[in-house]
Amino acid sequence: ASGYTRFLEILNVCPDIVDRPKAIELKNAKGDITFQNVSFQYEDTTEAVLSHINLHIKEGEYIALVGTSGVGKSTLCSLIPRFYEVTEGQILIDGRDVRDFTMRSLRNNIGIVQQDVYLFAGTVMDNIRYGRPDASDEEIVLAARNANAHEFIMNLPDGYDTYIGQRGIKLSGGQKQRVAVAVSMICGKDLLVFDEPTSGLDYKHMKEVANVLRQVRDTGITVYVITHDLELILDCCTDIVHFENGSIIDQFQMDEAGLEKIRNYFIKGVSVK
């Protein structure tokens, strides 16, 4: 009885963030993202998590967000789908404030692959189809191919019909990451956020995830990667944004000068201005 009561309490919670009156649907987003003087702090604190962020990410760019833990990288990405509301400034998608869109359509255009991937008890096919219940088997296979997952899936005992257990316990870390990417691909996401995708993986599985990110890059989707993995950045990313203490302290492309900067940051712990 107490569990059921708690369940009803959760269902009756009113969300703090709601659609604006006359909010419109976001359709066919290009993935062009602009942060204009964005600041954020939690309601019960006085200290800003993010301070006056100005950043423009063009459609199809592959951005690495780097910096020590707790400096606001994940929070910045969580503001785009309005998991939190900006305290100051605005975030634009394709030139329009994210608050002008319905949250359902906004979140339908953004895929987030967390460090700790959650898969439910069922088959591989069931898990990928969860992203879009009306997807055909052929569309699911195509999404798996785009996520570099098809080959390992076909090597499972029953292929796409293999039961993977609660939280995907029968799959490796790298395999779960690839299934999670396939879920985002089947949804037709126009913007993907990878939050520490290789953390906790061994070298073999890190390389598997890096292959996925390279393959996603070739589709033209705008991608944010939050990572401390230098090899992943060198393999996949076109631009680097360096965070410290809730602010951007450096932004550069992965050209020869940028390569020197990112290697100095990871190897020597300094950023070359």
PDB file of C-alpha atoms in Angstrom:
ATOM      1  CA  ALA A   1       0.000   0.000   0.000  1.00  0.00           C
ATOM      2  CA  SER A   2       2.798   2.422   0.871  1.00  0.00           C
ATOM      3  CA  GLY A   3       4.507   1.763  -2.465  1.00  0.00           C
ATOM      4  CA  TYR A   4       1.280   2.432  -4.366  1.00  0.00           C
ATOM      5  CA  THR A   5       0.733   5.647  -2.407  1.00  0.00           C
ATOM      6  CA  ARG A   6       4.224   6.816  -3.281  1.00  0.00           C
ATOM      7  CA  PHE A   7       3.595   5.902  -6.929  1.00  0.00           C
ATOM      8  CA  LEU A   8       0.470   8.099  -6.980  1.00  0.00           C
ATOM      9  CA  GLU A   9       2.389  10.957  -5.332  1.00  0.00           C
ATOM     10  CA  ILE A  10       4.972  10.863  -8.114  1.00  0.00           C
ATOM     11  CA  LEU A  11       2.277  10.822 -10.811  1.00  0.00           C
ATOM     12  CA  ASN A  12       0.629  13.872  -9.246  1.00  0.00           C
ATOM     13  CA  VAL A  13       3.798  15.986  -9.176  1.00  0.00           C
ATOM     14  CA  CYS A  14       3.360  19.090 -11.326  1.00  0.00           C
ATOM     15  CA  PRO A  15       6.428  19.853 -13.495  1.00  0.00           C
ATOM     16  CA  ASP A  16       8.238  23.141 -12.923  1.00  0.00           C
ATOM     17  CA  ILE A  17       9.029  23.526 -16.622  1.00  0.00           C
ATOM     18  CA  VAL A  18       6.023  23.655 -18.956  1.00  0.00           C
ATOM     19  CA  ASP A  19       5.264  24.692 -22.524  1.00  0.00           C
ATOM     20  CA  ARG A  20       4.785  28.357 -23.251  1.00  0.00           C
ATOM     21  CA  PRO A  21       1.351  29.429 -24.521  1.00  0.00           C
ATOM     22  CA  LYS A  22       1.193  28.905 -28.306  1.00  0.00           C
ATOM     23  CA  ALA A  23       4.423  26.858 -28.316  1.00  0.00           C
ATOM     24  CA  ILE A  24       5.126  25.419 -31.755  1.00  0.00           C
ATOM     25  CA  GLU A  25       6.392  22.057 -32.965  1.00  0.00           C
ATOM     26  CA  LEU A  26      10.095  21.691 -33.765  1.00  0.00           C
ATOM     27  CA  LYS A  27      10.334  19.810 -37.037  1.00  0.00           C
ATOM     28  CA  ASN A  28      13.357  18.810 -39.108  1.00  0.00           C
ATOM     29  CA  ALA A  29      15.848  20.607 -36.888  1.00  0.00           C
ATOM     30  CA  LYS A  30      19.179  21.310 -38.561  1.00  0.00           C
ATOM     31  CA  GLY A  31      21.096  21.137 -35.266  1.00  0.00           C
ATOM     32  CA  ASP A  32      22.464  24.700 -35.361  1.00  0.00           C
ATOM     33  CA  ILE A  33      22.771  25.661 -31.659  1.00  0.00           C
ATOM     34  CA  THR A  34      23.529  29.097 -30.184  1.00  0.00           C
ATOM     35  CA  PHE A  35      24.055  29.924 -26.506  1.00  0.00           C
ATOM     36  CA  GLN A  36      23.577  33.654 -25.928  1.00  0.00           C
ATOM     37  CA  ASN A  37      24.883  34.939 -22.573  1.00  0.00           C
ATOM     38  CA  VAL A  38      23.586  31.796 -20.842  1.00  0.00           C
ATOM     39  CA  SER A  39      23.901  31.534 -17.070  1.00  0.00           C
ATOM     40  CA  PHE A  40      22.421  28.899 -14.780  1.00  0.00           C
ATOM     41  CA  GLN A  41      22.158  28.210 -11.071  1.00  0.00           C
ATOM     42  CA  TYR A  42      20.020  25.819  -9.087  1.00  0.00           C
ATOM     43  CA  GLU A  43      17.101  27.324  -7.174  1.00  0.00           C
ATOM     44  CA  ASP A  44      18.435  26.415  -3.731  1.00  0.00           C
ATOM     45  CA  THR A  45      21.933  27.830  -4.328  1.00  0.00           C
ATOM     46  CA  THR A  46      23.482  31.242  -4.896  1.00  0.00           C
ATOM     47  CA  GLU A  47      26.521  29.992  -6.794  1.00  0.00           C
ATOM     48  CA  ALA A  48      26.296  29.952 -10.598  1.00  0.00           C
ATOM     49  CA  VAL A  49      26.964  26.609 -12.309  1.00  0.00           C
ATOM     50  CA  LEU A  50      27.348  28.352 -15.692  1.00  0.00           C
ATOM     51  CA  SER A  51      28.267  32.002 -16.209  1.00  0.00           C
ATOM     52  CA  HIS A  52      27.641  34.024 -19.389  1.00  0.00           C
ATOM     53  CA  ILE A  53      28.170  31.242 -21.921  1.00  0.00           C
ATOM     54  CA  ASN A  54      28.369  32.405 -25.535  1.00  0.00           C
ATOM     55  CA  LEU A  55      28.801  29.586 -28.006  1.00  0.00           C
ATOM     56  CA  HIS A  56      27.700  28.852 -31.561  1.00  0.00           C
ATOM     57  CA  ILE A  57      27.714  25.289 -32.873  1.00  0.00           C
ATOM     58  CA  LYS A  58      27.017  24.965 -36.574  1.00  0.00           C
ATOM     59  CA  GLU A  59      24.970  22.217 -38.152  1.00  0.00           C
ATOM     60  CA  GLY A  60      26.946  18.996 -38.522  1.00  0.00           C
ATOM     61  CA  GLU A  61      29.877  20.015 -36.289  1.00  0.00           C
ATOM     62  CA  TYR A  62      31.405  17.484 -33.922  1.00  0.00           C
ATOM     63  CA  ILE A  63      32.166  19.221 -30.629  1.00  0.00           C
ATOM     64  CA  ALA A  64      34.138  17.910 -27.657  1.00  0.00           C
ATOM     65  CA  LEU A  65      33.409  19.530 -24.300  1.00  0.00           C
ATOM     66  CA  VAL A  66      36.432  19.108 -22.040  1.00  0.00           C
ATOM     67  CA  GLY A  67      37.323  20.240 -18.550  1.00  0.00           C
ATOM     68  CA  THR A  68      37.603  18.835 -15.038  1.00  0.00           C
ATOM     69  CA  SER A  69      34.624  17.099 -13.449  1.00  0.00           C
ATOM     70  CA  GLY A  70      31.908  19.356 -12.064  1.00  0.00           C
ATOM     71  CA  VAL A  71      32.597  22.440 -14.205  1.00  0.00           C
ATOM     72  CA  GLY A  72      29.194  22.448 -15.944  1.00  0.00           C
ATOM     73  CA  LYS A  73      29.657  20.418 -19.146  1.00  0.00           C
ATOM     74  CA  SER A  74      26.729  18.051 -18.576  1.00  0.00           C
ATOM     75  CA  THR A  75      24.578  20.878 -17.236  1.00  0.00           C
ATOM     76  CA  LEU A  76      25.148  22.875 -20.413  1.00  0.00           C
ATOM     77  CA  CYS A  77      23.874  19.999 -22.536  1.00  0.00           C
ATOM     78  CA  SER A  78      20.909  19.423 -20.198  1.00  0.00           C
ATOM     79  CA  LEU A  79      19.735  22.981 -20.829  1.00  0.00           C
ATOM     80  CA  ILE A  80      19.179  22.332 -24.552  1.00  0.00           C
ATOM     81  CA  PRO A  81      16.218  19.898 -24.079  1.00  0.00           C
ATOM     82  CA  ARG A  82      15.055  22.016 -21.081  1.00  0.00           C
ATOM     83  CA  PHE A  83      15.727  19.462 -18.376  1.00  0.00           C
ATOM     84  CA  TYR A  84      16.615  22.686 -16.553  1.00  0.00           C
ATOM     85  CA  GLU A  85      15.633  26.249 -17.420  1.00  0.00           C
ATOM     86  CA  VAL A  86      18.282  28.884 -18.046  1.00  0.00           C
ATOM     87  CA  THR A  87      18.587  31.497 -15.301  1.00  0.00           C
ATOM     88  CA  GLU A  88      19.743  34.143 -17.753  1.00  0.00           C
ATOM     89  CA  GLY A  89      20.160  34.427 -21.525  1.00  0.00           C
ATOM     90  CA  GLN A  90      18.718  32.113 -24.150  1.00  0.00           C
ATOM     91  CA  ILE A  91      19.475  29.004 -26.189  1.00  0.00           C
ATOM     92  CA  LEU A  92      18.537  28.991 -29.856  1.00  0.00           C
ATOM     93  CA  ILE A  93      17.986  26.037 -32.165  1.00  0.00           C
ATOM     94  CA  ASP A  94      18.088  27.047 -35.816  1.00  0.00           C
ATOM     95  CA  GLY A  95      17.728  30.669 -34.737  1.00  0.00           C
ATOM     96  CA  ARG A  96      14.713  30.244 -32.448  1.00  0.00           C
ATOM     97  CA  ASP A  97      14.539  30.134 -28.629  1.00  0.00           C
ATOM     98  CA  VAL A  98      14.103  26.567 -27.352  1.00  0.00           C
ATOM     99  CA  ARG A  99      11.298  27.854 -25.086  1.00  0.00           C
ATOM    100  CA  ASP A 100       9.239  28.621 -28.198  1.00  0.00           C
ATOM    101  CA  PHE A 101       8.974  24.896 -28.971  1.00  0.00           C
ATOM    102  CA  THR A 102       6.844  22.266 -27.269  1.00  0.00           C
ATOM    103  CA  MET A 103       9.013  20.188 -24.977  1.00  0.00           C
ATOM    104  CA  ARG A 104       7.828  16.957 -26.560  1.00  0.00           C
ATOM    105  CA  SER A 105       8.951  18.019 -30.040  1.00  0.00           C
ATOM    106  CA  LEU A 106      12.165  19.567 -28.688  1.00  0.00           C
ATOM    107  CA  ARG A 107      13.175  16.381 -26.900  1.00  0.00           C
ATOM    108  CA  ASN A 108      12.138  14.257 -29.859  1.00  0.00           C
ATOM    109  CA  ASN A 109      14.901  15.983 -31.844  1.00  0.00           C
ATOM    110  CA  ILE A 110      17.650  15.477 -29.243  1.00  0.00           C
ATOM    111  CA  GLY A 111      19.250  12.154 -28.355  1.00  0.00           C
ATOM    112  CA  ILE A 112      21.271  11.782 -25.156  1.00  0.00           C
ATOM    113  CA  VAL A 113      23.470   8.727 -24.617  1.00  0.00           C
ATOM    114  CA  GLN A 114      24.522   8.619 -20.994  1.00  0.00           C
ATOM    115  CA  GLN A 115      27.598   7.024 -19.470  1.00  0.00           C
ATOM    116  CA  ASP A 116      25.335   4.504 -17.706  1.00  0.00           C
ATOM    117  CA  VAL A 117      23.067   3.191 -20.464  1.00  0.00           C
ATOM    118  CA  TYR A 118      19.654   1.885 -19.404  1.00  0.00           C
ATOM    119  CA  LEU A 119      18.134  -0.955 -21.410  1.00  0.00           C
ATOM    120  CA  PHE A 120      15.021  -2.861 -20.338  1.00  0.00           C
ATOM    121  CA  ALA A 121      14.473  -6.606 -20.104  1.00  0.00           C
ATOM    122  CA  GLY A 122      13.533  -7.743 -23.594  1.00  0.00           C
ATOM    123  CA  THR A 123      15.100  -8.421 -26.959  1.00  0.00           C
ATOM    124  CA  VAL A 124      17.513  -6.211 -28.864  1.00  0.00           C
ATOM    125  CA  MET A 125      14.706  -5.538 -31.366  1.00  0.00           C
ATOM    126  CA  ASP A 126      12.333  -4.489 -28.562  1.00  0.00           C
ATOM    127  CA  ASN A 127      14.864  -2.063 -27.113  1.00  0.00           C
ATOM    128  CA  ILE A 128      15.635  -0.339 -30.407  1.00  0.00           C
ATOM    129  CA  ARG A 129      11.952  -0.219 -31.392  1.00  0.00           C
ATOM    130  CA  TYR A 130      11.209   1.534 -28.077  1.00  0.00           C
ATOM    131  CA  GLY A 131      12.672   4.653 -29.711  1.00  0.00           C
ATOM    132  CA  ARG A 132       9.915   4.582 -32.346  1.00  0.00           C
ATOM    133  CA  PRO A 133       7.217   1.929 -31.849  1.00  0.00           C
ATOM    134  CA  ASP A 134       5.988   2.122 -35.468  1.00  0.00           C
ATOM    135  CA  ALA A 135       9.440   1.445 -36.944  1.00  0.00           C
ATOM    136  CA  SER A 136       9.679  -1.468 -39.348  1.00  0.00           C
ATOM    137  CA  ASP A 137      12.203  -4.267 -38.914  1.00  0.00           C
ATOM    138  CA  GLU A 138      14.141  -2.897 -41.889  1.00  0.00           C
ATOM    139  CA  GLU A 139      14.361   0.570 -40.286  1.00  0.00           C
ATOM    140  CA  ILE A 140      15.603  -0.974 -37.048  1.00  0.00           C
ATOM    141  CA  VAL A 141      18.341  -2.865 -38.884  1.00  0.00           C
ATOM    142  CA  LEU A 142      19.353   0.341 -40.695  1.00  0.00           C
ATOM    143  CA  ALA A 143      19.564   2.207 -37.363  1.00  0.00           C
ATOM    144  CA  ALA A 144      21.705  -0.595 -35.949  1.00  0.00           C
ATOM    145  CA  ARG A 145      24.004  -0.421 -38.984  1.00  0.00           C
ATOM    146  CA  ASN A 146      24.369   3.349 -38.550  1.00  0.00           C
ATOM    147  CA  ALA A 147      25.254   2.726 -34.900  1.00  0.00           C
ATOM    148  CA  ASN A 148      27.852   0.100 -35.877  1.00  0.00           C
ATOM    149  CA  ALA A 149      25.815  -2.475 -33.948  1.00  0.00           C
ATOM    150  CA  HIS A 150      24.458  -4.782 -36.656  1.00  0.00           C
ATOM    151  CA  GLU A 151      27.466  -7.099 -36.823  1.00  0.00           C
ATOM    152  CA  PHE A 152      27.634  -7.879 -33.101  1.00  0.00           C
ATOM    153  CA  ILE A 153      23.837  -8.242 -32.940  1.00  0.00           C
ATOM    154  CA  MET A 154      23.888 -10.849 -35.715  1.00  0.00           C
ATOM    155  CA  ASN A 155      26.523 -12.765 -33.744  1.00  0.00           C
ATOM    156  CA  LEU A 156      24.235 -13.028 -30.704  1.00  0.00           C
ATOM    157  CA  PRO A 157      22.500 -16.418 -30.198  1.00  0.00           C
ATOM    158  CA  ASP A 158      19.165 -15.246 -31.646  1.00  0.00           C
ATOM    159  CA  GLY A 159      20.273 -12.116 -33.474  1.00  0.00           C
ATOM    160  CA  TYR A 160      17.829  -9.244 -33.010  1.00  0.00           C
ATOM    161  CA  ASP A 161      15.514 -11.569 -31.056  1.00  0.00           C
ATOM    162  CA  THR A 162      18.146 -12.234 -28.362  1.00  0.00           C
ATOM    163  CA  TYR A 163      16.910 -11.541 -24.822  1.00  0.00           C
ATOM    164  CA  ILE A 164      19.407  -9.178 -23.175  1.00  0.00           C
ATOM    165  CA  GLY A 165      18.175  -9.127 -19.558  1.00  0.00           C
ATOM    166  CA  GLN A 166      17.347  -6.277 -17.199  1.00  0.00           C
ATOM    167  CA  ARG A 167      19.515  -3.208 -17.947  1.00  0.00           C
ATOM    168  CA  GLY A 168      21.084  -5.168 -20.806  1.00  0.00           C
ATOM    169  CA  ILE A 169      23.090  -7.280 -18.383  1.00  0.00           C
ATOM    170  CA  LYS A 170      23.914  -9.853 -21.074  1.00  0.00           C
ATOM    171  CA  LEU A 171      25.678  -7.247 -23.224  1.00  0.00           C
ATOM    172  CA  SER A 172      29.097  -5.667 -22.748  1.00  0.00           C
ATOM    173  CA  GLY A 173      29.478  -1.974 -21.995  1.00  0.00           C
ATOM    174  CA  GLY A 174      30.433  -1.175 -25.581  1.00  0.00           C
ATOM    175  CA  GLN A 175      27.524  -3.195 -26.949  1.00  0.00           C
ATOM    176  CA  LYS A 176      25.039  -1.385 -24.710  1.00  0.00           C
ATOM    177  CA  GLN A 177      26.382   1.966 -25.865  1.00  0.00           C
ATOM    178  CA  ARG A 178      25.869   0.967 -29.491  1.00  0.00           C
ATOM    179  CA  VAL A 179      22.300  -0.195 -28.886  1.00  0.00           C
ATOM    180  CA  ALA A 180      21.609   3.126 -27.144  1.00  0.00           C
ATOM    181  CA  VAL A 181      22.941   4.981 -30.192  1.00  0.00           C
ATOM    182  CA  ALA A 182      20.701   2.845 -32.426  1.00  0.00           C
ATOM    183  CA  VAL A 183      17.703   3.928 -30.316  1.00  0.00           C
ATOM    184  CA  SER A 184      18.630   7.575 -30.950  1.00  0.00           C
ATOM    185  CA  MET A 185      19.128   6.883 -34.657  1.00  0.00           C
ATOM    186  CA  ILE A 186      15.730   5.195 -35.052  1.00  0.00           C
ATOM    187  CA  CYS A 187      14.123   8.275 -33.479  1.00  0.00           C
ATOM    188  CA  GLY A 188      15.618  10.420 -36.219  1.00  0.00           C
ATOM    189  CA  LYS A 189      17.441  12.662 -33.760  1.00  0.00           C
ATOM    190  CA  ASP A 190      19.023  15.771 -35.265  1.00  0.00           C
ATOM    191  CA  LEU A 191      21.326  16.442 -32.300  1.00  0.00           C
ATOM    192  CA  LEU A 192      23.177  13.818 -30.260  1.00  0.00           C
ATOM    193  CA  VAL A 193      24.840  14.284 -26.874  1.00  0.00           C
ATOM    194  CA  PHE A 194      27.292  11.643 -25.629  1.00  0.00           C
ATOM    195  CA  ASP A 195      28.071  12.070 -21.938  1.00  0.00           C
ATOM    196  CA  GLU A 196      31.351  10.269 -21.142  1.00  0.00           C
ATOM    197  CA  PRO A 197      30.595   7.418 -23.591  1.00  0.00           C
ATOM    198  CA  THR A 198      33.889   5.560 -22.989  1.00  0.00           C
ATOM    199  CA  SER A 199      34.124   5.961 -19.217  1.00  0.00           C
ATOM    200  CA  GLY A 200      34.573   2.621 -17.467  1.00  0.00           C
ATOM    201  CA  LEU A 201      35.209   0.701 -20.706  1.00  0.00           C
ATOM    202  CA  ASP A 202      38.323  -1.294 -21.494  1.00  0.00           C
ATOM    203  CA  TYR A 203      40.443  -0.381 -24.519  1.00  0.00           C
ATOM    204  CA  LYS A 204      38.688  -2.785 -26.906  1.00  0.00           C
ATOM    205  CA  HIS A 205      35.240  -1.440 -26.073  1.00  0.00           C
ATOM    206  CA  MET A 206      36.504   2.153 -26.119  1.00  0.00           C
ATOM    207  CA  LYS A 207      37.611   1.581 -29.715  1.00  0.00           C
ATOM    208  CA  GLU A 208      34.199   0.122 -30.558  1.00  0.00           C
ATOM    209  CA  VAL A 209      32.461   3.234 -29.243  1.00  0.00           C
ATOM    210  CA  ALA A 210      34.938   5.467 -31.102  1.00  0.00           C
ATOM    211  CA  ASN A 211      34.011   3.647 -34.318  1.00  0.00           C
ATOM    212  CA  VAL A 212      30.353   4.401 -33.607  1.00  0.00           C
ATOM    213  CA  LEU A 213      31.095   8.088 -33.119  1.00  0.00           C
ATOM    214  CA  ARG A 214      33.031   8.241 -36.391  1.00  0.00           C
ATOM    215  CA  GLN A 215      30.145   6.564 -38.189  1.00  0.00           C
ATOM    216  CA  VAL A 216      27.609   8.971 -36.660  1.00  0.00           C
ATOM    217  CA  ARG A 217      29.828  11.891 -37.687  1.00  0.00           C
ATOM    218  CA  ASP A 218      29.568  10.803 -41.309  1.00  0.00           C
ATOM    219  CA  THR A 219      25.737  11.101 -41.185  1.00  0.00           C
ATOM    220  CA  GLY A 220      25.982  14.908 -40.766  1.00  0.00           C
ATOM    221  CA  ILE A 221      24.237  14.965 -37.373  1.00  0.00           C
ATOM    222  CA  THR A 222      25.407  17.642 -34.911  1.00  0.00           C
ATOM    223  CA  VAL A 223      27.168  15.896 -32.036  1.00  0.00           C
ATOM    224  CA  TYR A 224      28.351  16.966 -28.577  1.00  0.00           C
ATOM    225  CA  VAL A 225      30.791  14.655 -26.816  1.00  0.00           C
ATOM    226  CA  ILE A 226      31.566  15.216 -23.135  1.00  0.00           C
ATOM    227  CA  THR A 227      34.752  13.270 -22.570  1.00  0.00           C
ATOM    228  CA  HIS A 228      38.088  12.927 -20.817  1.00  0.00           C
ATOM    229  CA  ASP A 229      39.284  10.507 -23.499  1.00  0.00           C
ATOM    230  CA  LEU A 230      42.048  12.141 -25.566  1.00  0.00           C
ATOM    231  CA  GLU A 231      42.080   9.359 -28.158  1.00  0.00           C
ATOM    232  CA  LEU A 232      38.337   9.739 -28.723  1.00  0.00           C
ATOM    233  CA  ILE A 233      38.773  13.473 -29.320  1.00  0.00           C
ATOM    234  CA  LEU A 234      41.647  12.948 -31.746  1.00  0.00           C
ATOM    235  CA  ASP A 235      39.705  10.278 -33.634  1.00  0.00           C
ATOM    236  CA  CYS A 236      36.365  12.029 -34.006  1.00  0.00           C
ATOM    237  CA  CYS A 237      36.047  15.692 -33.065  1.00  0.00           C
ATOM    238  CA  THR A 238      36.330  18.794 -35.245  1.00  0.00           C
ATOM    239  CA  ASP A 239      36.086  21.452 -32.521  1.00  0.00           C
ATOM    240  CA  ILE A 240      36.988  21.683 -28.823  1.00  0.00           C
ATOM    241  CA  VAL A 241      35.321  23.762 -26.100  1.00  0.00           C
ATOM    242  CA  HIS A 242      37.311  23.966 -22.855  1.00  0.00           C
ATOM    243  CA  PHE A 243      35.351  24.618 -19.651  1.00  0.00           C
ATOM    244  CA  GLU A 244      36.581  25.675 -16.236  1.00  0.00           C
ATOM    245  CA  ASN A 245      34.497  26.908 -13.290  1.00  0.00           C
ATOM    246  CA  GLY A 246      31.309  27.244 -15.311  1.00  0.00           C
ATOM    247  CA  SER A 247      32.836  29.351 -18.079  1.00  0.00           C
ATOM    248  CA  ILE A 248      34.360  28.765 -21.494  1.00  0.00           C
ATOM    249  CA  ILE A 249      38.055  29.573 -21.290  1.00  0.00           C
ATOM    250  CA  ASP A 250      39.033  28.409 -24.763  1.00  0.00           C
ATOM    251  CA  GLN A 251      37.496  27.248 -28.031  1.00  0.00           C
ATOM    252  CA  PHE A 252      39.413  26.016 -31.039  1.00  0.00           C
ATOM    253  CA  GLN A 253      39.340  23.766 -34.080  1.00  0.00           C
ATOM    254  CA  MET A 254      41.241  20.526 -34.361  1.00  0.00           C
ATOM    255  CA  ASP A 255      43.897  21.872 -36.697  1.00  0.00           C
ATOM    256  CA  GLU A 256      47.662  21.766 -36.046  1.00  0.00           C
ATOM    257  CA  ALA A 257      47.502  24.510 -33.389  1.00  0.00           C
ATOM    258  CA  GLY A 258      44.426  22.936 -31.826  1.00  0.00           C
ATOM    259  CA  LEU A 259      46.157  19.576 -31.666  1.00  0.00           C
ATOM    260  CA  GLU A 260      48.967  21.154 -29.648  1.00  0.00           C
ATOM    261  CA  LYS A 261      46.480  22.749 -27.267  1.00  0.00           C
ATOM    262  CA  ILE A 262      44.465  19.609 -26.590  1.00  0.00           C
ATOM    263  CA  ARG A 263      47.582  17.479 -26.092  1.00  0.00           C
ATOM    264  CA  ASN A 264      49.022  20.024 -23.669  1.00  0.00           C
ATOM    265  CA  TYR A 265      45.745  20.067 -21.741  1.00  0.00           C
ATOM    266  CA  PHE A 266      45.507  16.298 -21.395  1.00  0.00           C
ATOM    267  CA  ILE A 267      49.184  15.474 -21.011  1.00  0.00           C
ATOM    268  CA  LYS A 268      50.487  18.510 -19.096  1.00  0.00           C
ATOM    269  CA  GLY A 269      47.263  19.786 -17.548  1.00  0.00           C
ATOM    270  CA  VAL A 270      47.535  23.227 -19.147  1.00  0.00           C
ATOM    271  CA  SER A 271      45.718  25.009 -21.949  1.00  0.00           C
ATOM    272  CA  VAL A 272      47.855  26.856 -24.477  1.00  0.00           C
ATOM    273  CA  LYS A 273      46.322  30.235 -25.289  1.00  0.00           C
TER     274      LYS A 273
END
